Tab-separated table of C-alpha atoms in Angstrom:
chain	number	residue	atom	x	y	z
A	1	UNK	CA	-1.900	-2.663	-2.940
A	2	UNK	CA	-2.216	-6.186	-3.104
A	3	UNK	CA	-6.003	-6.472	-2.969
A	4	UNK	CA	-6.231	-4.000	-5.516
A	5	UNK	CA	-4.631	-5.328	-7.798
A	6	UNK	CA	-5.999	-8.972	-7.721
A	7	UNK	CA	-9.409	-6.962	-7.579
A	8	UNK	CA	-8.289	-5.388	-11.069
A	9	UNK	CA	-7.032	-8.839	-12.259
A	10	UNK	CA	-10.682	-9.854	-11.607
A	11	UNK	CA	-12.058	-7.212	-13.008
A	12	UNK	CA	-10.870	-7.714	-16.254
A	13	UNK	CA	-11.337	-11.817	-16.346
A	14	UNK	CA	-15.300	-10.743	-15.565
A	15	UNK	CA	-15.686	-8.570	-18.258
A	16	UNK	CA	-14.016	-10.931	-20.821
A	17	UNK	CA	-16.944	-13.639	-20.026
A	18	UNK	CA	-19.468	-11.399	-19.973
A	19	UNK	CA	-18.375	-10.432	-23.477
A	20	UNK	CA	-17.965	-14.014	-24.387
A	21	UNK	CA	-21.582	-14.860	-22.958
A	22	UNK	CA	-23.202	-11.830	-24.696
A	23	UNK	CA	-23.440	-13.425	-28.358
A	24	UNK	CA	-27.528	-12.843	-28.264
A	25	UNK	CA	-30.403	-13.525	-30.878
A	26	UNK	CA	-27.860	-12.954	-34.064
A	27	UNK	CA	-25.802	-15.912	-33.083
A	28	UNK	CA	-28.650	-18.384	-32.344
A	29	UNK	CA	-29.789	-17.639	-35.575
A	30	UNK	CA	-26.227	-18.682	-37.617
A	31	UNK	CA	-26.111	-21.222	-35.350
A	32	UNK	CA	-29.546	-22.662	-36.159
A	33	UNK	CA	-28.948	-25.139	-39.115
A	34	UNK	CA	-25.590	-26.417	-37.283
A	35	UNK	CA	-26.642	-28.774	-34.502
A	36	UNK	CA	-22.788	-29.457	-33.889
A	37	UNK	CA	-21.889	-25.489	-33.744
A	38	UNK	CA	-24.617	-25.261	-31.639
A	39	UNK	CA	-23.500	-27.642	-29.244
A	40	UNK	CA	-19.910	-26.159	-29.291
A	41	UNK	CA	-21.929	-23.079	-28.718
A	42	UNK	CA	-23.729	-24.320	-25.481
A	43	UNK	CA	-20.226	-25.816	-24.196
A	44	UNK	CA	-18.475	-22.361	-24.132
A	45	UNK	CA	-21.151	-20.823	-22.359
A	46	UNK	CA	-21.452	-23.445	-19.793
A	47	UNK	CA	-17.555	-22.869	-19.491
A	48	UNK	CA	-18.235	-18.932	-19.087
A	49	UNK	CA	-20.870	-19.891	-16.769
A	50	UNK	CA	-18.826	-22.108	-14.574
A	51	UNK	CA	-15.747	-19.577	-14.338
A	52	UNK	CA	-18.342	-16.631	-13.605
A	53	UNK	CA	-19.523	-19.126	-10.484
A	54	UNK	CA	-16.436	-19.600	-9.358
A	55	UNK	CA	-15.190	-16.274	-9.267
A	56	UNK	CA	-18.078	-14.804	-7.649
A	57	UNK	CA	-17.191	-17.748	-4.977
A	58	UNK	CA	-13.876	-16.020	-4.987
A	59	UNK	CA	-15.159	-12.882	-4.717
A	60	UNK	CA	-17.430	-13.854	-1.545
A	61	UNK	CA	-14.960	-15.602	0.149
A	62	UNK	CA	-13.067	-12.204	0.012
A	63	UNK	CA	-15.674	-10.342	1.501
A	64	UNK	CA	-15.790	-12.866	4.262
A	65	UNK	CA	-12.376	-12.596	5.258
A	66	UNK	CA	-12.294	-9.059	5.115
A	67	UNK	CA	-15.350	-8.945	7.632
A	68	UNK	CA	-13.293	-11.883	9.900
A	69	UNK	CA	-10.283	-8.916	10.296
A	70	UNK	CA	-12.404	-5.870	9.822
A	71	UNK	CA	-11.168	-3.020	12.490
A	72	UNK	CA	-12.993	-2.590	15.455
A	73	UNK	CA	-16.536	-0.534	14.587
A	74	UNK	CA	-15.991	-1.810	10.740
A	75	UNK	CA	-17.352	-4.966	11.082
A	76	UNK	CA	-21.214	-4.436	10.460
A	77	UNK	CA	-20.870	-2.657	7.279
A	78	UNK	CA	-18.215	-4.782	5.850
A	79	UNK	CA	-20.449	-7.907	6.963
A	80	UNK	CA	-23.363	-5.826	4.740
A	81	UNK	CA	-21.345	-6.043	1.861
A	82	UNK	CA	-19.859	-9.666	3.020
A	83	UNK	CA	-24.164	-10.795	2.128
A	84	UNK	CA	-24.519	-8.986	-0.883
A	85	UNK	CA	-21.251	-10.879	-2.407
A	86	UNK	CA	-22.603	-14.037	-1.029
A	87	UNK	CA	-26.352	-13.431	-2.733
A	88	UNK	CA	-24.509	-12.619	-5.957
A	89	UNK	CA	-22.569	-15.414	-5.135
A	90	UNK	CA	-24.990	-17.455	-5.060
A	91	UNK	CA	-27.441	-16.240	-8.012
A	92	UNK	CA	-24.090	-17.287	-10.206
A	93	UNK	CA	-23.901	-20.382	-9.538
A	94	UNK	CA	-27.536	-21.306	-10.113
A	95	UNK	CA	-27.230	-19.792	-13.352
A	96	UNK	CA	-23.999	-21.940	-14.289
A	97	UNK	CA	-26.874	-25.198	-13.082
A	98	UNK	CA	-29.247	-23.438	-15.557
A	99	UNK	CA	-26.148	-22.814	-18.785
A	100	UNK	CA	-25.003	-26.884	-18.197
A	101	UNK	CA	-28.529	-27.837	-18.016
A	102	UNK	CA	-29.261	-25.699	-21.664
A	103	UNK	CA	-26.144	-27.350	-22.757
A	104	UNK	CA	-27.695	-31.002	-22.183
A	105	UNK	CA	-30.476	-29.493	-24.351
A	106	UNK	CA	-28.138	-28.688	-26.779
A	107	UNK	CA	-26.007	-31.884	-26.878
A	108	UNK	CA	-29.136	-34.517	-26.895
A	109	UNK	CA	-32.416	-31.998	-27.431
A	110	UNK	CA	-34.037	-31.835	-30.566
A	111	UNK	CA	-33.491	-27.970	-30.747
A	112	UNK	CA	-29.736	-27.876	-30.108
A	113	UNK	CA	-30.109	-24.186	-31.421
A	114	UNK	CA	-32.686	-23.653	-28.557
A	115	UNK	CA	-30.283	-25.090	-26.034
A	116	UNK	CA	-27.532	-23.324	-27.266
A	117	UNK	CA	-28.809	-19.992	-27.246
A	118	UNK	CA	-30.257	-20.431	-23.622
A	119	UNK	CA	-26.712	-21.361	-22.137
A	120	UNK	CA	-25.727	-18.205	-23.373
A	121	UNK	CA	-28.198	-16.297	-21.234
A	122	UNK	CA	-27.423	-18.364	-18.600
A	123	UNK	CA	-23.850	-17.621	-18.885
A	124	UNK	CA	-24.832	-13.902	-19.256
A	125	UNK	CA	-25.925	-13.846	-15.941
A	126	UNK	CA	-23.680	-15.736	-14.300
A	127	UNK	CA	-21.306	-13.418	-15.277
A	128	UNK	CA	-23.681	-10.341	-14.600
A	129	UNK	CA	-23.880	-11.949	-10.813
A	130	UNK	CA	-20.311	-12.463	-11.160
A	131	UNK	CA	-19.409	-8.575	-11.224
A	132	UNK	CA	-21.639	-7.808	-8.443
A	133	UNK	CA	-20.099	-10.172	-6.465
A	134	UNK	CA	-16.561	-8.532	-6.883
A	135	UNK	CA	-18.204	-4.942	-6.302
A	136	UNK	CA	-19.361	-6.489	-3.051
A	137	UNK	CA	-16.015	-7.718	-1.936
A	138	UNK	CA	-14.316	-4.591	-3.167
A	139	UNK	CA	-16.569	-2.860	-1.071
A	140	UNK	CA	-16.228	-4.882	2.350
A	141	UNK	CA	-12.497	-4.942	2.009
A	142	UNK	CA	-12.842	-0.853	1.776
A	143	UNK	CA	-15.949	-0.867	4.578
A	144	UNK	CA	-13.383	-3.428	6.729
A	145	UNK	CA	-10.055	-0.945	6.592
A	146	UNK	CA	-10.168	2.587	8.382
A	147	UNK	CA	-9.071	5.701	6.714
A	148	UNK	CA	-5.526	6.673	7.109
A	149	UNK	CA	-4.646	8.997	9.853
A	150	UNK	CA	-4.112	12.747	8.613
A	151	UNK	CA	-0.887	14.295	8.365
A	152	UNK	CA	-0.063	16.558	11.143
A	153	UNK	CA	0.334	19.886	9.608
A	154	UNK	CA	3.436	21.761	9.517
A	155	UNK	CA	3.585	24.384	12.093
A	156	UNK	CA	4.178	27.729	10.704
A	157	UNK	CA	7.631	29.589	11.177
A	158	UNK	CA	7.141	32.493	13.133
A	159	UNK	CA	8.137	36.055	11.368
A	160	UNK	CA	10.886	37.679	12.454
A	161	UNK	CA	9.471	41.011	14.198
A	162	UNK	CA	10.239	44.358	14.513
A	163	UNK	CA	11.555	44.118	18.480
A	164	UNK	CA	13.877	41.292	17.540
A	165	UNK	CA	15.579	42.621	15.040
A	166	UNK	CA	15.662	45.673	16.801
A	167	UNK	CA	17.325	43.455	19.850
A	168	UNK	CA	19.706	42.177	17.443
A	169	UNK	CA	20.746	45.760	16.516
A	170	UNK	CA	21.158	46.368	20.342
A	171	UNK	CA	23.190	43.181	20.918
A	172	UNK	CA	25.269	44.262	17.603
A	173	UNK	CA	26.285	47.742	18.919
A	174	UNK	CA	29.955	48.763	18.961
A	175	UNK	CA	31.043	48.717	22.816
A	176	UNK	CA	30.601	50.986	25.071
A	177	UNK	CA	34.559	52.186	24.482
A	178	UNK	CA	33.801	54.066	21.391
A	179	UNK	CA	31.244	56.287	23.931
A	180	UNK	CA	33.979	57.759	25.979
A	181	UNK	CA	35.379	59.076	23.074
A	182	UNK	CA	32.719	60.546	21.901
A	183	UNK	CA	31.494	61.963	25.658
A	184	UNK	CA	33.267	64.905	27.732
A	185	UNK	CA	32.439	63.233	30.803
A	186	UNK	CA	33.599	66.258	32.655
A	187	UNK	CA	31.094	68.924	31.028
A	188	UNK	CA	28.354	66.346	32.122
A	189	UNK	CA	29.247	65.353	35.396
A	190	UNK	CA	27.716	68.983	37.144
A	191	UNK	CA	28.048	67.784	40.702
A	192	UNK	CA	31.719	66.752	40.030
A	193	UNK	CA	30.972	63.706	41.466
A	194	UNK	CA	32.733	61.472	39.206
A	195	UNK	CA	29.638	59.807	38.284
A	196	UNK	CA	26.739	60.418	35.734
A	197	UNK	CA	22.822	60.546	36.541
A	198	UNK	CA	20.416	60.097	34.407
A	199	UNK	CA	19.239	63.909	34.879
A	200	UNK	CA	23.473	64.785	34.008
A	201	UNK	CA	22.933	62.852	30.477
A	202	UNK	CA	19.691	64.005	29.878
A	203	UNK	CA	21.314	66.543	27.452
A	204	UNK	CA	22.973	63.415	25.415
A	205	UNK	CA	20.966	61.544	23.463
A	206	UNK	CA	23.270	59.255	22.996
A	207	UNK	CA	23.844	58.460	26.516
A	208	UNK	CA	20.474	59.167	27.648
A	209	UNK	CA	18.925	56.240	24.879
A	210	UNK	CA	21.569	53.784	26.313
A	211	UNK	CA	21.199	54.545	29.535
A	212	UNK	CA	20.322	51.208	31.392
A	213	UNK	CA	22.686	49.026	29.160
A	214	UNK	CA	25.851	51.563	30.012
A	215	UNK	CA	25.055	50.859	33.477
A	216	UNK	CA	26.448	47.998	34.081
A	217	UNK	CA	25.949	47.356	37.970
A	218	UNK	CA	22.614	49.189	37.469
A	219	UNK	CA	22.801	51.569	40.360
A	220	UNK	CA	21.551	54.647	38.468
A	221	UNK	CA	25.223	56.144	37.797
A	222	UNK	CA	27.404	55.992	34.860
A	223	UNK	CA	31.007	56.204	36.675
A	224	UNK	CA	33.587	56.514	33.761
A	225	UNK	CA	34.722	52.557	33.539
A	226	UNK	CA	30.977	51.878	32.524
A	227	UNK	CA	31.118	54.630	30.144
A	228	UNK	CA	34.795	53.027	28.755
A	229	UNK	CA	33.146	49.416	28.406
A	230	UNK	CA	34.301	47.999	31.879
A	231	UNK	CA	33.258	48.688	35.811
C-alpha cells in the first residue's frame, strides 16, 4: 500500500518535469532576442534535469532493495528489472551533465538562445529516463512479491434428501400407543399365541410397514407391550 502510493507520488512529480522540460522550438524562438530569459530558461531546465536524475536514482535504489528481499524464486526477474532502473538511471543523469553543461552555454556562450534551448532537451530526457526508471522499480517490487494465496472456496451445503426427510418423518411418528388402539390384536394373533408374526400382520398395512421399528427387542414378534409403546 505503501509502495504504491510513493510510486504514484512519483509518478506525478515525473510527469510535471517532463511537462516543464517540453517547451520545444516555439520557446527558443521568444526566447531568442532575450539573452537573460534565455539564461533563466537554461537554469530551469538544468533544475528539471537534476530532479529527473535524482529520482531515477530513487527509483533504482528501489528496485535494488526490492531484489535484496525478493521471495525465494523472485529474485532473477526482479534483479532484471533492478538493471533496467539502473540503465535508466543512469542515462538521466548524463543528461542532467549534458542540461548544466547547455546552461554554461547559455550563461557565458554567445548564443544563450542556443544554450537555452539545448538544456531543455537535455532536461527532456532526463525526465524521459526518469519515468523508465520508476516503471523499472515498479516492476521489480511487483516481480520481487508473490501472488497472494487463493481463497479456499466455500464448501457447498449438502441438500437435504428425500431419505432424510423421510427419516425425520419416521423419527416424528406418534408412538406406538396410538397402534393398539387402532389394532384388534386378538383377530390377528391366529395361533393365539399372544404374539404377532410378521405373516399374522401381513393383512395390516399399518403394522406390516412398521414392522421392525414396533419390534422393539427385534425377535420377529410383536407381543402386545411393543404394540402399546413399551416391552
Amino acid at each position: 500500500m505503501n509502495s504504491t502510493h510513493k510510486f504514484t507520488s512519483k509518478t506525478l512529480a515525473v510527469a510535471l518535469l517532463v511537462a516543464l522540460a517540453s517547451t520545444g522550438t516555439a520557446m527558443a524562438q521568444r526566447t531568442q532576442g532575450s539573452p537573460a530569459r534565455s539564461q533563466q530558461q537554461a537554469e530551469a531546465a538544468a533544475q528539471v534535469a537534476t530532479d529527473s536524475a535524482n529520482a531515477a536514482r530513487e527509483s533504482a535504489q528501489s528496485a535494488r532493495d526490492a531484489t535484496a528481499t525478493a521471495a525465494p524464486g523472485y529474485g532473477p526477474s526482479a534483479s532484471q528489472y533492478a538493471s533496467d532502473a539502473q540503465d535508466a538511471a543512469n542515462r538521466a543523469v548524463n543528461a542532467a551533465h549534458d542540461a548544466h553543461g547547455a546552461q554554461d552555454v547559455a550563461t557565458s556562450g554567445a548564443n544563450p538562445a542556443s544554450g537555452a534551448a539545448e538544456a531543455r532537451e537535455a532536461a527532456s530526457a532526463a525526465s524521459g529516463a526518469s519515468l523508465q526508471a520508476q516503471q523499472a522499480a515498479e516492476a521489480a517490487v511487483q516481480a520481487a512479491t508473490p501472488p497472494a494465496p487463493a481463497m479456499p472456496a466455500t464448501p457447498a451445503v449438502p441438500a437435504v434428501g428425500a431419505s432424510a426427510q423421510q427419516q425425520v418423518n419416521v423419527t416424528s411418528s406418534p408412538p406406538n400407543s396410538t397402534l393398539s388402539a387402532k389394532v384388534d390384536f386378538d383377530s390377528l394373533d391366529a395361533d393365539r399365541d399372544g404374539n404377532l408374526s410378521r405373516t399374522e400382520v401381513g393383512t395390516n398395512s399399518m403394522l406390516a410397514s412398521n414392522f421392525g421399528r414396533i419390534d422393539a427387542d427385534h425377535n420377529g414378534r410383536i407381543t402386545r407391550k411393543e404394540l402399546a409403546g413399551g416391552m
